Amino acid sequence: MMQETENEAFVRPLLKRGTALSVETRQVIVGFAIILLVTIIGMLLTLQGWKSRPPAFDMLTYFNSAEHLLKTGTPARYGDVSSYGSFPPGGTTWLMAPGMLLFHDPRLYEKFGSTLLHLGTLLGVFLLARRSFGMRCAYLSVILYGLSGLGLSFAGSLYPIGHPFFYVWLAYFAVQWVTCRDAKYLAAAMATWTVGMYVDMAITPAVLILPALWLIYRPPLFSKLHLIAAAVTLALWYPYLQFEMERGLADLKSLLRLHYIAPANYKEAWCDPNLTLEYLTSPSMPSPSGSNTLQEAQSKGLTVLDRLLRRGRRVVVNFNEVAPSPGVGLLLTMLALSSLGVLSVTALVSRVCRFVTRQPMIPGSMTAKSSLSHAVIALQEIGNKIETELFVLSLVVPWLTLLIVAELDNQGRFFWLWPLQAIALSAFITNIMARLRMPSSLLWLSYLVLTGALVIPPFHSHEYATNAQTRVKLWLRNGWAGSDPEEVRVVDYVSNQIRSDGRDHAAIGYQIFIYPFMAKYNIIDKQYKVGAEFDLLFKYRHAIRNTDQCAEGLSSADEYRIVQTRPKSGPEEPRHYFDLPLDKSYHLLRRFDLYQVFKRD
């Protein structure tokens, strides 16, 4: 054999390096292809039947503020009214505005912004999982999150409950900050968090990741980018901060302290303060007044142990949301906690070994220690990456914080944690089980079982299975987009009546079933009133203005009256109403299934 020349010896490592780079490039391309595919599938699923879903009442303030932003260029000073009766920031307005420019139907206004956030979240999940656990974990994490129930819920709506997009990228920049020892990533992480807070403040605990990582790893703190991030943050938050200064920071204090500040004298804003909200009861559904009183009494009587147990049960909240049954949700919770436990222990062992030996622990050094089994060696290899420690802290710190401070009855506080929880589930199979050299058949079965338990939960539900034929028939008859719901058909009919008189406005009253806050919050924000979702359809579909702006939704001067004959089916549907019979001057124009339209003679 000829002796290798000096040039060949020089070129061979370069060729190997080029081959490795090519493999990595191909893996990244495959990853981006999976991200795009999951995004497209997710959006197709969320858009199925979009015509049948009228705009949600909770989004009406963002519709109006987005329109104002596009017409005048003036940013929203605040968002909707929170459950505490306080005003949060109005960041969702910026996400709503592009959809308003692109689409003419208000039922699609949210879709452009929600699609961008969903795509960005999947990209963040991919990069974070790849950085922490490798390419296989990244592939699986994208699929699990992107097509899970919570993932699809975020993909189809801009409802502000703390979007996981900002949490995922905060965690990714935090990992980069520590591993690269570069303070510019700290600036990026802080900017991501402040923008996410401007959209919704539910992600407040996420910022605790940064001081926790600094106390342990002491990465650099200062960068020139901090000034740019601070300037962008101040410019974005300025309208809301100015609004808050005028109100003595009352809303910020309420949101951060979880303190209820809605005024008790809400009836003073009503056109008729003598009206009373009634509740339609049924034999299987007791009056809410009694049940609320009992619930409050029980809540006040909870012992410390009871409260701890109730907080502990919230560990499974997200897993129950994405699982076909509570039992599967509990199993997923145990799997995620086991994953975090193994990763934490192995990371701790690796840190101790590195401290003792003053060098990184590598597989070769461990094989010399005959007392350690192959399983221990494999698990220690997992914890030998500092990214493992950073990921665990990025999930555990905000999760524990929420378990301590979040309200006992507000499950939505935990939803934005789901992407990192999905990565933890993926890591158990792709890193822990694979490192233990489980049989390939068992690994593939685990992939299939985990994916089947999480992906597209509606297909797992009994309700979906029993109505599958009905759904297929509706798709074939009405198309993928579905058909207009009764609310839209009622609005279209009344609008045609008004337009036939050559007018663009009328006094339209609503005697419908509502949630109490729809009338009570009018004293806080005049945009809140009974029937505001109908007003929104009149405005954006037909440019019809309703001159009846009474908080209770009706008045003696109404020309038209839309009456709901019965509540919609379902335990969560509203059942409160104002009992105000129609006088003899109204006559019936048309009947729909749930609604009747009357006009005054």
PDB file of C-alpha atoms in Angstrom, residues 153-416:
ATOM      1  CA  SER A 153     -56.140  25.979  19.925  1.00  0.00           C
ATOM      2  CA  PHE A 154     -53.357  28.572  19.843  1.00  0.00           C
ATOM      3  CA  ALA A 155     -53.031  28.157  16.071  1.00  0.00           C
ATOM      4  CA  GLY A 156     -56.648  29.130  15.448  1.00  0.00           C
ATOM      5  CA  SER A 157     -57.101  32.122  17.739  1.00  0.00           C
ATOM      6  CA  LEU A 158     -55.470  35.283  19.042  1.00  0.00           C
ATOM      7  CA  TYR A 159     -57.339  35.059  22.346  1.00  0.00           C
ATOM      8  CA  PRO A 160     -54.869  36.595  24.830  1.00  0.00           C
ATOM      9  CA  ILE A 161     -54.102  34.047  27.566  1.00  0.00           C
ATOM     10  CA  GLY A 162     -50.299  34.171  27.310  1.00  0.00           C
ATOM     11  CA  HIS A 163     -48.955  32.913  24.010  1.00  0.00           C
ATOM     12  CA  PRO A 164     -46.346  30.110  24.071  1.00  0.00           C
ATOM     13  CA  PHE A 165     -44.476  31.731  21.146  1.00  0.00           C
ATOM     14  CA  PHE A 166     -42.835  34.195  23.526  1.00  0.00           C
ATOM     15  CA  TYR A 167     -42.059  31.595  26.185  1.00  0.00           C
ATOM     16  CA  VAL A 168     -40.354  29.225  23.719  1.00  0.00           C
ATOM     17  CA  TRP A 169     -38.135  31.935  22.277  1.00  0.00           C
ATOM     18  CA  LEU A 170     -37.346  33.322  25.735  1.00  0.00           C
ATOM     19  CA  ALA A 171     -36.148  29.841  26.752  1.00  0.00           C
ATOM     20  CA  TYR A 172     -34.132  29.445  23.542  1.00  0.00           C
ATOM     21  CA  PHE A 173     -32.378  32.796  23.947  1.00  0.00           C
ATOM     22  CA  ALA A 174     -31.724  31.976  27.617  1.00  0.00           C
ATOM     23  CA  VAL A 175     -29.988  28.729  26.611  1.00  0.00           C
ATOM     24  CA  GLN A 176     -27.920  30.608  24.042  1.00  0.00           C
ATOM     25  CA  TRP A 177     -27.052  33.269  26.614  1.00  0.00           C
ATOM     26  CA  VAL A 178     -25.492  30.726  28.975  1.00  0.00           C
ATOM     27  CA  THR A 179     -23.865  28.399  26.453  1.00  0.00           C
ATOM     28  CA  CYS A 180     -22.429  31.125  24.210  1.00  0.00           C
ATOM     29  CA  ARG A 181     -21.557  33.444  27.113  1.00  0.00           C
ATOM     30  CA  ASP A 182     -22.910  36.358  25.082  1.00  0.00           C
ATOM     31  CA  ALA A 183     -25.058  39.083  26.661  1.00  0.00           C
ATOM     32  CA  LYS A 184     -26.776  39.920  23.370  1.00  0.00           C
ATOM     33  CA  TYR A 185     -28.916  36.827  23.874  1.00  0.00           C
ATOM     34  CA  LEU A 186     -29.962  38.179  27.272  1.00  0.00           C
ATOM     35  CA  ALA A 187     -31.113  41.355  25.506  1.00  0.00           C
ATOM     36  CA  ALA A 188     -33.041  39.252  22.995  1.00  0.00           C
ATOM     37  CA  ALA A 189     -34.619  37.226  25.814  1.00  0.00           C
ATOM     38  CA  MET A 190     -35.702  40.344  27.698  1.00  0.00           C
ATOM     39  CA  ALA A 191     -37.116  41.911  24.531  1.00  0.00           C
ATOM     40  CA  THR A 192     -39.047  38.719  23.767  1.00  0.00           C
ATOM     41  CA  TRP A 193     -40.516  38.638  27.262  1.00  0.00           C
ATOM     42  CA  THR A 194     -41.556  42.297  27.280  1.00  0.00           C
ATOM     43  CA  VAL A 195     -43.241  41.978  23.885  1.00  0.00           C
ATOM     44  CA  GLY A 196     -44.998  38.823  25.101  1.00  0.00           C
ATOM     45  CA  MET A 197     -46.130  40.677  28.232  1.00  0.00           C
ATOM     46  CA  TYR A 198     -47.536  43.404  26.032  1.00  0.00           C
ATOM     47  CA  VAL A 199     -49.660  40.773  24.296  1.00  0.00           C
ATOM     48  CA  ASP A 200     -50.741  39.176  27.577  1.00  0.00           C
ATOM     49  CA  MET A 201     -49.271  39.268  31.068  1.00  0.00           C
ATOM     50  CA  ALA A 202     -50.001  35.619  31.878  1.00  0.00           C
ATOM     51  CA  ILE A 203     -46.391  34.786  30.950  1.00  0.00           C
ATOM     52  CA  THR A 204     -45.032  36.949  33.798  1.00  0.00           C
ATOM     53  CA  PRO A 205     -43.392  33.990  35.647  1.00  0.00           C
ATOM     54  CA  ALA A 206     -41.340  33.102  32.548  1.00  0.00           C
ATOM     55  CA  VAL A 207     -38.865  35.900  33.263  1.00  0.00           C
ATOM     56  CA  LEU A 208     -37.743  34.124  36.453  1.00  0.00           C
ATOM     57  CA  ILE A 209     -35.734  31.809  34.199  1.00  0.00           C
ATOM     58  CA  LEU A 210     -33.156  34.559  33.653  1.00  0.00           C
ATOM     59  CA  PRO A 211     -32.163  35.333  37.274  1.00  0.00           C
ATOM     60  CA  ALA A 212     -32.166  31.600  38.057  1.00  0.00           C
ATOM     61  CA  LEU A 213     -29.700  30.906  35.247  1.00  0.00           C
ATOM     62  CA  TRP A 214     -27.525  33.860  36.173  1.00  0.00           C
ATOM     63  CA  LEU A 215     -27.263  32.791  39.818  1.00  0.00           C
ATOM     64  CA  ILE A 216     -26.076  29.320  38.780  1.00  0.00           C
ATOM     65  CA  TYR A 217     -23.924  29.977  35.690  1.00  0.00           C
ATOM     66  CA  ARG A 218     -23.032  33.701  35.913  1.00  0.00           C
ATOM     67  CA  PRO A 219     -23.050  34.521  32.174  1.00  0.00           C
ATOM     68  CA  PRO A 220     -22.280  38.139  31.164  1.00  0.00           C
ATOM     69  CA  LEU A 221     -25.019  40.708  31.724  1.00  0.00           C
ATOM     70  CA  PHE A 222     -24.232  43.740  29.611  1.00  0.00           C
ATOM     71  CA  SER A 223     -24.422  44.329  25.869  1.00  0.00           C
ATOM     72  CA  LYS A 224     -24.982  47.282  23.568  1.00  0.00           C
ATOM     73  CA  LEU A 225     -28.147  45.576  22.373  1.00  0.00           C
ATOM     74  CA  HIS A 226     -29.721  46.219  25.773  1.00  0.00           C
ATOM     75  CA  LEU A 227     -30.170  49.873  24.825  1.00  0.00           C
ATOM     76  CA  ILE A 228     -31.889  48.944  21.546  1.00  0.00           C
ATOM     77  CA  ALA A 229     -34.124  46.391  23.308  1.00  0.00           C
ATOM     78  CA  ALA A 230     -35.040  48.952  25.972  1.00  0.00           C
ATOM     79  CA  ALA A 231     -35.883  51.588  23.353  1.00  0.00           C
ATOM     80  CA  VAL A 232     -38.108  49.188  21.400  1.00  0.00           C
ATOM     81  CA  THR A 233     -39.827  48.068  24.591  1.00  0.00           C
ATOM     82  CA  LEU A 234     -40.459  51.623  25.743  1.00  0.00           C
ATOM     83  CA  ALA A 235     -41.854  52.652  22.354  1.00  0.00           C
ATOM     84  CA  LEU A 236     -44.172  49.642  22.328  1.00  0.00           C
ATOM     85  CA  TRP A 237     -45.377  50.045  25.897  1.00  0.00           C
ATOM     86  CA  TYR A 238     -45.585  53.854  25.912  1.00  0.00           C
ATOM     87  CA  PRO A 239     -49.323  54.199  25.054  1.00  0.00           C
ATOM     88  CA  TYR A 240     -50.304  51.737  27.773  1.00  0.00           C
ATOM     89  CA  LEU A 241     -47.904  53.182  30.363  1.00  0.00           C
ATOM     90  CA  GLN A 242     -49.237  56.670  29.657  1.00  0.00           C
ATOM     91  CA  PHE A 243     -52.774  55.336  30.105  1.00  0.00           C
ATOM     92  CA  GLU A 244     -51.751  53.670  33.370  1.00  0.00           C
ATOM     93  CA  MET A 245     -50.146  56.821  34.762  1.00  0.00           C
ATOM     94  CA  GLU A 246     -53.486  58.562  34.294  1.00  0.00           C
ATOM     95  CA  ARG A 247     -55.144  55.765  36.316  1.00  0.00           C
ATOM     96  CA  GLY A 248     -52.539  55.585  39.058  1.00  0.00           C
ATOM     97  CA  LEU A 249     -51.226  52.218  37.791  1.00  0.00           C
ATOM     98  CA  ALA A 250     -54.443  50.621  39.051  1.00  0.00           C
ATOM     99  CA  ASP A 251     -54.602  48.047  36.264  1.00  0.00           C
ATOM    100  CA  LEU A 252     -50.974  46.951  36.511  1.00  0.00           C
ATOM    101  CA  LYS A 253     -51.345  46.501  40.260  1.00  0.00           C
ATOM    102  CA  SER A 254     -54.504  44.462  39.732  1.00  0.00           C
ATOM    103  CA  LEU A 255     -52.952  42.193  37.117  1.00  0.00           C
ATOM    104  CA  LEU A 256     -49.714  41.574  38.983  1.00  0.00           C
ATOM    105  CA  ARG A 257     -51.410  41.059  42.362  1.00  0.00           C
ATOM    106  CA  LEU A 258     -54.361  39.109  40.904  1.00  0.00           C
ATOM    107  CA  HIS A 259     -56.676  41.611  42.608  1.00  0.00           C
ATOM    108  CA  TYR A 260     -60.328  42.203  41.543  1.00  0.00           C
ATOM    109  CA  ILE A 261     -61.113  45.899  41.005  1.00  0.00           C
ATOM    110  CA  ALA A 262     -64.381  45.867  39.017  1.00  0.00           C
ATOM    111  CA  PRO A 263     -66.814  48.399  40.568  1.00  0.00           C
ATOM    112  CA  ALA A 264     -69.844  47.039  42.406  1.00  0.00           C
ATOM    113  CA  ASN A 265     -72.144  49.845  41.226  1.00  0.00           C
ATOM    114  CA  TYR A 266     -72.208  48.549  37.633  1.00  0.00           C
ATOM    115  CA  LYS A 267     -75.954  49.194  37.273  1.00  0.00           C
ATOM    116  CA  GLU A 268     -75.327  52.923  37.269  1.00  0.00           C
ATOM    117  CA  ALA A 269     -74.114  52.560  33.676  1.00  0.00           C
ATOM    118  CA  TRP A 270     -77.317  50.824  32.544  1.00  0.00           C
ATOM    119  CA  CYS A 271     -80.099  52.610  30.716  1.00  0.00           C
ATOM    120  CA  ASP A 272     -82.570  50.976  33.109  1.00  0.00           C
ATOM    121  CA  PRO A 273     -80.923  50.256  36.484  1.00  0.00           C
ATOM    122  CA  ASN A 274     -84.125  48.551  37.661  1.00  0.00           C
ATOM    123  CA  LEU A 275     -83.578  45.582  35.353  1.00  0.00           C
ATOM    124  CA  THR A 276     -82.393  42.337  36.938  1.00  0.00           C
ATOM    125  CA  LEU A 277     -80.419  39.519  35.404  1.00  0.00           C
ATOM    126  CA  GLU A 278     -82.409  36.301  35.555  1.00  0.00           C
ATOM    127  CA  TYR A 279     -81.093  32.754  35.210  1.00  0.00           C
ATOM    128  CA  LEU A 280     -82.821  30.008  33.279  1.00  0.00           C
ATOM    129  CA  THR A 281     -82.681  26.884  35.407  1.00  0.00           C
ATOM    130  CA  SER A 282     -83.429  23.285  34.542  1.00  0.00           C
ATOM    131  CA  PRO A 283     -83.878  20.152  36.690  1.00  0.00           C
ATOM    132  CA  SER A 284     -80.269  19.145  36.020  1.00  0.00           C
ATOM    133  CA  MET A 285     -78.813  22.651  36.311  1.00  0.00           C
ATOM    134  CA  PRO A 286     -79.201  24.530  39.641  1.00  0.00           C
ATOM    135  CA  SER A 287     -79.189  28.292  39.970  1.00  0.00           C
ATOM    136  CA  PRO A 288     -75.645  29.707  39.913  1.00  0.00           C
ATOM    137  CA  SER A 289     -76.292  31.944  42.897  1.00  0.00           C
ATOM    138  CA  GLY A 290     -76.630  29.042  45.261  1.00  0.00           C
ATOM    139  CA  SER A 291     -73.773  27.079  43.771  1.00  0.00           C
ATOM    140  CA  ASN A 292     -71.444  30.078  43.812  1.00  0.00           C
ATOM    141  CA  THR A 293     -72.257  30.779  47.422  1.00  0.00           C
ATOM    142  CA  LEU A 294     -71.573  27.174  48.340  1.00  0.00           C
ATOM    143  CA  GLN A 295     -68.343  27.172  46.351  1.00  0.00           C
ATOM    144  CA  GLU A 296     -67.136  30.341  48.068  1.00  0.00           C
ATOM    145  CA  ALA A 297     -67.967  28.900  51.476  1.00  0.00           C
ATOM    146  CA  GLN A 298     -66.132  25.696  50.688  1.00  0.00           C
ATOM    147  CA  SER A 299     -63.166  27.627  49.322  1.00  0.00           C
ATOM    148  CA  LYS A 300     -62.904  29.705  52.497  1.00  0.00           C
ATOM    149  CA  GLY A 301     -63.037  26.536  54.580  1.00  0.00           C
ATOM    150  CA  LEU A 302     -60.216  24.768  52.763  1.00  0.00           C
ATOM    151  CA  THR A 303     -57.389  23.564  54.962  1.00  0.00           C
ATOM    152  CA  VAL A 304     -53.769  23.996  54.009  1.00  0.00           C
ATOM    153  CA  LEU A 305     -53.644  20.336  52.979  1.00  0.00           C
ATOM    154  CA  ASP A 306     -56.745  20.760  50.805  1.00  0.00           C
ATOM    155  CA  ARG A 307     -55.214  23.742  49.044  1.00  0.00           C
ATOM    156  CA  LEU A 308     -51.969  21.869  48.462  1.00  0.00           C
ATOM    157  CA  LEU A 309     -53.893  18.946  46.970  1.00  0.00           C
ATOM    158  CA  ARG A 310     -55.869  21.257  44.691  1.00  0.00           C
ATOM    159  CA  ARG A 311     -52.670  22.939  43.566  1.00  0.00           C
ATOM    160  CA  GLY A 312     -51.063  19.556  43.024  1.00  0.00           C
ATOM    161  CA  ARG A 313     -53.917  18.441  40.779  1.00  0.00           C
ATOM    162  CA  ARG A 314     -53.153  21.372  38.491  1.00  0.00           C
ATOM    163  CA  VAL A 315     -49.895  19.661  37.527  1.00  0.00           C
ATOM    164  CA  VAL A 316     -51.952  17.518  35.145  1.00  0.00           C
ATOM    165  CA  VAL A 317     -53.958  20.423  33.662  1.00  0.00           C
ATOM    166  CA  ASN A 318     -52.207  20.692  30.312  1.00  0.00           C
ATOM    167  CA  PHE A 319     -51.878  16.949  29.902  1.00  0.00           C
ATOM    168  CA  ASN A 320     -55.598  16.450  30.474  1.00  0.00           C
ATOM    169  CA  GLU A 321     -56.291  19.169  27.915  1.00  0.00           C
ATOM    170  CA  VAL A 322     -54.422  17.321  25.181  1.00  0.00           C
ATOM    171  CA  ALA A 323     -55.291  13.736  26.132  1.00  0.00           C
ATOM    172  CA  PRO A 324     -58.399  11.780  25.094  1.00  0.00           C
ATOM    173  CA  SER A 325     -59.162  10.878  28.737  1.00  0.00           C
ATOM    174  CA  PRO A 326     -58.053  11.945  32.258  1.00  0.00           C
ATOM    175  CA  GLY A 327     -56.328   8.581  32.726  1.00  0.00           C
ATOM    176  CA  VAL A 328     -54.130   9.152  29.680  1.00  0.00           C
ATOM    177  CA  GLY A 329     -53.471  12.692  30.878  1.00  0.00           C
ATOM    178  CA  LEU A 330     -52.212  11.353  34.212  1.00  0.00           C
ATOM    179  CA  LEU A 331     -49.914   8.880  32.427  1.00  0.00           C
ATOM    180  CA  LEU A 332     -48.521  11.683  30.247  1.00  0.00           C
ATOM    181  CA  THR A 333     -47.940  13.785  33.352  1.00  0.00           C
ATOM    182  CA  MET A 334     -46.016  10.972  35.020  1.00  0.00           C
ATOM    183  CA  LEU A 335     -43.985  10.476  31.845  1.00  0.00           C
ATOM    184  CA  ALA A 336     -43.086  14.189  31.659  1.00  0.00           C
ATOM    185  CA  LEU A 337     -42.201  14.335  35.362  1.00  0.00           C
ATOM    186  CA  SER A 338     -40.109  11.170  35.009  1.00  0.00           C
ATOM    187  CA  SER A 339     -38.303  12.742  32.086  1.00  0.00           C
ATOM    188  CA  LEU A 340     -37.562  15.895  34.073  1.00  0.00           C
ATOM    189  CA  GLY A 341     -36.529  13.816  37.082  1.00  0.00           C
ATOM    190  CA  VAL A 342     -34.055  11.695  35.120  1.00  0.00           C
ATOM    191  CA  LEU A 343     -32.665  14.715  33.320  1.00  0.00           C
ATOM    192  CA  SER A 344     -32.271  16.606  36.603  1.00  0.00           C
ATOM    193  CA  VAL A 345     -30.527  13.738  38.403  1.00  0.00           C
ATOM    194  CA  THR A 346     -28.166  13.003  35.525  1.00  0.00           C
ATOM    195  CA  ALA A 347     -27.336  16.682  35.172  1.00  0.00           C
ATOM    196  CA  LEU A 348     -26.600  16.901  38.904  1.00  0.00           C
ATOM    197  CA  VAL A 349     -24.388  13.801  38.817  1.00  0.00           C
ATOM    198  CA  SER A 350     -22.516  15.184  35.825  1.00  0.00           C
ATOM    199  CA  ARG A 351     -21.921  18.507  37.569  1.00  0.00           C
ATOM    200  CA  VAL A 352     -20.580  16.720  40.643  1.00  0.00           C
ATOM    201  CA  CYS A 353     -18.262  14.571  38.536  1.00  0.00           C
ATOM    202  CA  ARG A 354     -17.016  17.594  36.614  1.00  0.00           C
ATOM    203  CA  PHE A 355     -16.368  19.377  39.900  1.00  0.00           C
ATOM    204  CA  VAL A 356     -14.486  16.440  41.378  1.00  0.00           C
ATOM    205  CA  THR A 357     -12.428  15.558  38.320  1.00  0.00           C
ATOM    206  CA  ARG A 358     -12.152  19.124  36.996  1.00  0.00           C
ATOM    207  CA  GLN A 359     -12.885  17.831  33.498  1.00  0.00           C
ATOM    208  CA  PRO A 360     -15.965  16.980  31.445  1.00  0.00           C
ATOM    209  CA  MET A 361     -17.214  13.457  31.928  1.00  0.00           C
ATOM    210  CA  ILE A 362     -17.012  11.519  28.707  1.00  0.00           C
ATOM    211  CA  PRO A 363     -18.094   7.969  27.933  1.00  0.00           C
ATOM    212  CA  GLY A 364     -14.507   6.788  27.614  1.00  0.00           C
ATOM    213  CA  SER A 365     -13.657   7.815  31.156  1.00  0.00           C
ATOM    214  CA  MET A 366     -16.709   6.053  32.504  1.00  0.00           C
ATOM    215  CA  THR A 367     -16.002   2.720  30.818  1.00  0.00           C
ATOM    216  CA  ALA A 368     -12.859   2.434  32.933  1.00  0.00           C
ATOM    217  CA  LYS A 369     -15.004   2.270  36.063  1.00  0.00           C
ATOM    218  CA  SER A 370     -16.191  -1.301  36.092  1.00  0.00           C
ATOM    219  CA  SER A 371     -18.508  -0.697  39.033  1.00  0.00           C
ATOM    220  CA  LEU A 372     -20.878   1.346  36.902  1.00  0.00           C
ATOM    221  CA  SER A 373     -23.341  -0.432  34.678  1.00  0.00           C
ATOM    222  CA  HIS A 374     -24.010   0.490  31.082  1.00  0.00           C
ATOM    223  CA  ALA A 375     -27.360   2.040  32.065  1.00  0.00           C
ATOM    224  CA  VAL A 376     -25.710   4.435  34.513  1.00  0.00           C
ATOM    225  CA  ILE A 377     -23.114   5.399  31.921  1.00  0.00           C
ATOM    226  CA  ALA A 378     -25.797   6.032  29.320  1.00  0.00           C
ATOM    227  CA  LEU A 379     -27.868   8.191  31.659  1.00  0.00           C
ATOM    228  CA  GLN A 380     -24.845  10.202  32.711  1.00  0.00           C
ATOM    229  CA  GLU A 381     -24.071  10.856  29.065  1.00  0.00           C
ATOM    230  CA  ILE A 382     -27.504  12.526  28.834  1.00  0.00           C
ATOM    231  CA  GLY A 383     -26.733  14.890  31.683  1.00  0.00           C
ATOM    232  CA  ASN A 384     -23.282  15.711  30.397  1.00  0.00           C
ATOM    233  CA  LYS A 385     -24.723  18.512  28.216  1.00  0.00           C
ATOM    234  CA  ILE A 386     -25.192  21.838  29.914  1.00  0.00           C
ATOM    235  CA  GLU A 387     -28.198  22.416  27.642  1.00  0.00           C
ATOM    236  CA  THR A 388     -29.982  19.626  29.547  1.00  0.00           C
ATOM    237  CA  GLU A 389     -29.700  21.581  32.784  1.00  0.00           C
ATOM    238  CA  LEU A 390     -30.797  24.802  31.121  1.00  0.00           C
ATOM    239  CA  PHE A 391     -33.878  23.193  29.600  1.00  0.00           C
ATOM    240  CA  VAL A 392     -34.947  21.644  32.893  1.00  0.00           C
ATOM    241  CA  LEU A 393     -34.631  24.974  34.693  1.00  0.00           C
ATOM    242  CA  SER A 394     -36.487  26.792  31.904  1.00  0.00           C
ATOM    243  CA  LEU A 395     -39.494  24.520  32.432  1.00  0.00           C
ATOM    244  CA  VAL A 396     -39.391  23.815  36.156  1.00  0.00           C
ATOM    245  CA  VAL A 397     -38.922  27.401  37.414  1.00  0.00           C
ATOM    246  CA  PRO A 398     -42.065  28.951  35.816  1.00  0.00           C
ATOM    247  CA  TRP A 399     -44.080  25.741  36.322  1.00  0.00           C
ATOM    248  CA  LEU A 400     -43.423  25.700  40.075  1.00  0.00           C
ATOM    249  CA  THR A 401     -44.080  29.434  40.269  1.00  0.00           C
ATOM    250  CA  LEU A 402     -47.503  29.024  38.671  1.00  0.00           C
ATOM    251  CA  LEU A 403     -48.355  26.133  40.980  1.00  0.00           C
ATOM    252  CA  ILE A 404     -47.719  28.458  43.918  1.00  0.00           C
ATOM    253  CA  VAL A 405     -49.212  31.776  42.792  1.00  0.00           C
ATOM    254  CA  ALA A 406     -51.898  31.024  40.163  1.00  0.00           C
ATOM    255  CA  GLU A 407     -55.575  31.018  41.129  1.00  0.00           C
ATOM    256  CA  LEU A 408     -57.004  27.644  42.104  1.00  0.00           C
ATOM    257  CA  ASP A 409     -59.795  27.776  39.497  1.00  0.00           C
ATOM    258  CA  ASN A 410     -57.936  29.291  36.509  1.00  0.00           C
ATOM    259  CA  GLN A 411     -56.590  26.409  34.443  1.00  0.00           C
ATOM    260  CA  GLY A 412     -55.675  28.595  31.461  1.00  0.00           C
ATOM    261  CA  ARG A 413     -52.709  30.053  33.358  1.00  0.00           C
ATOM    262  CA  PHE A 414     -50.706  26.918  32.536  1.00  0.00           C
ATOM    263  CA  PHE A 415     -51.421  26.592  28.820  1.00  0.00           C
ATOM    264  CA  TRP A 416     -48.366  28.536  27.622  1.00  0.00           C
TER     265      TRP A 416
END
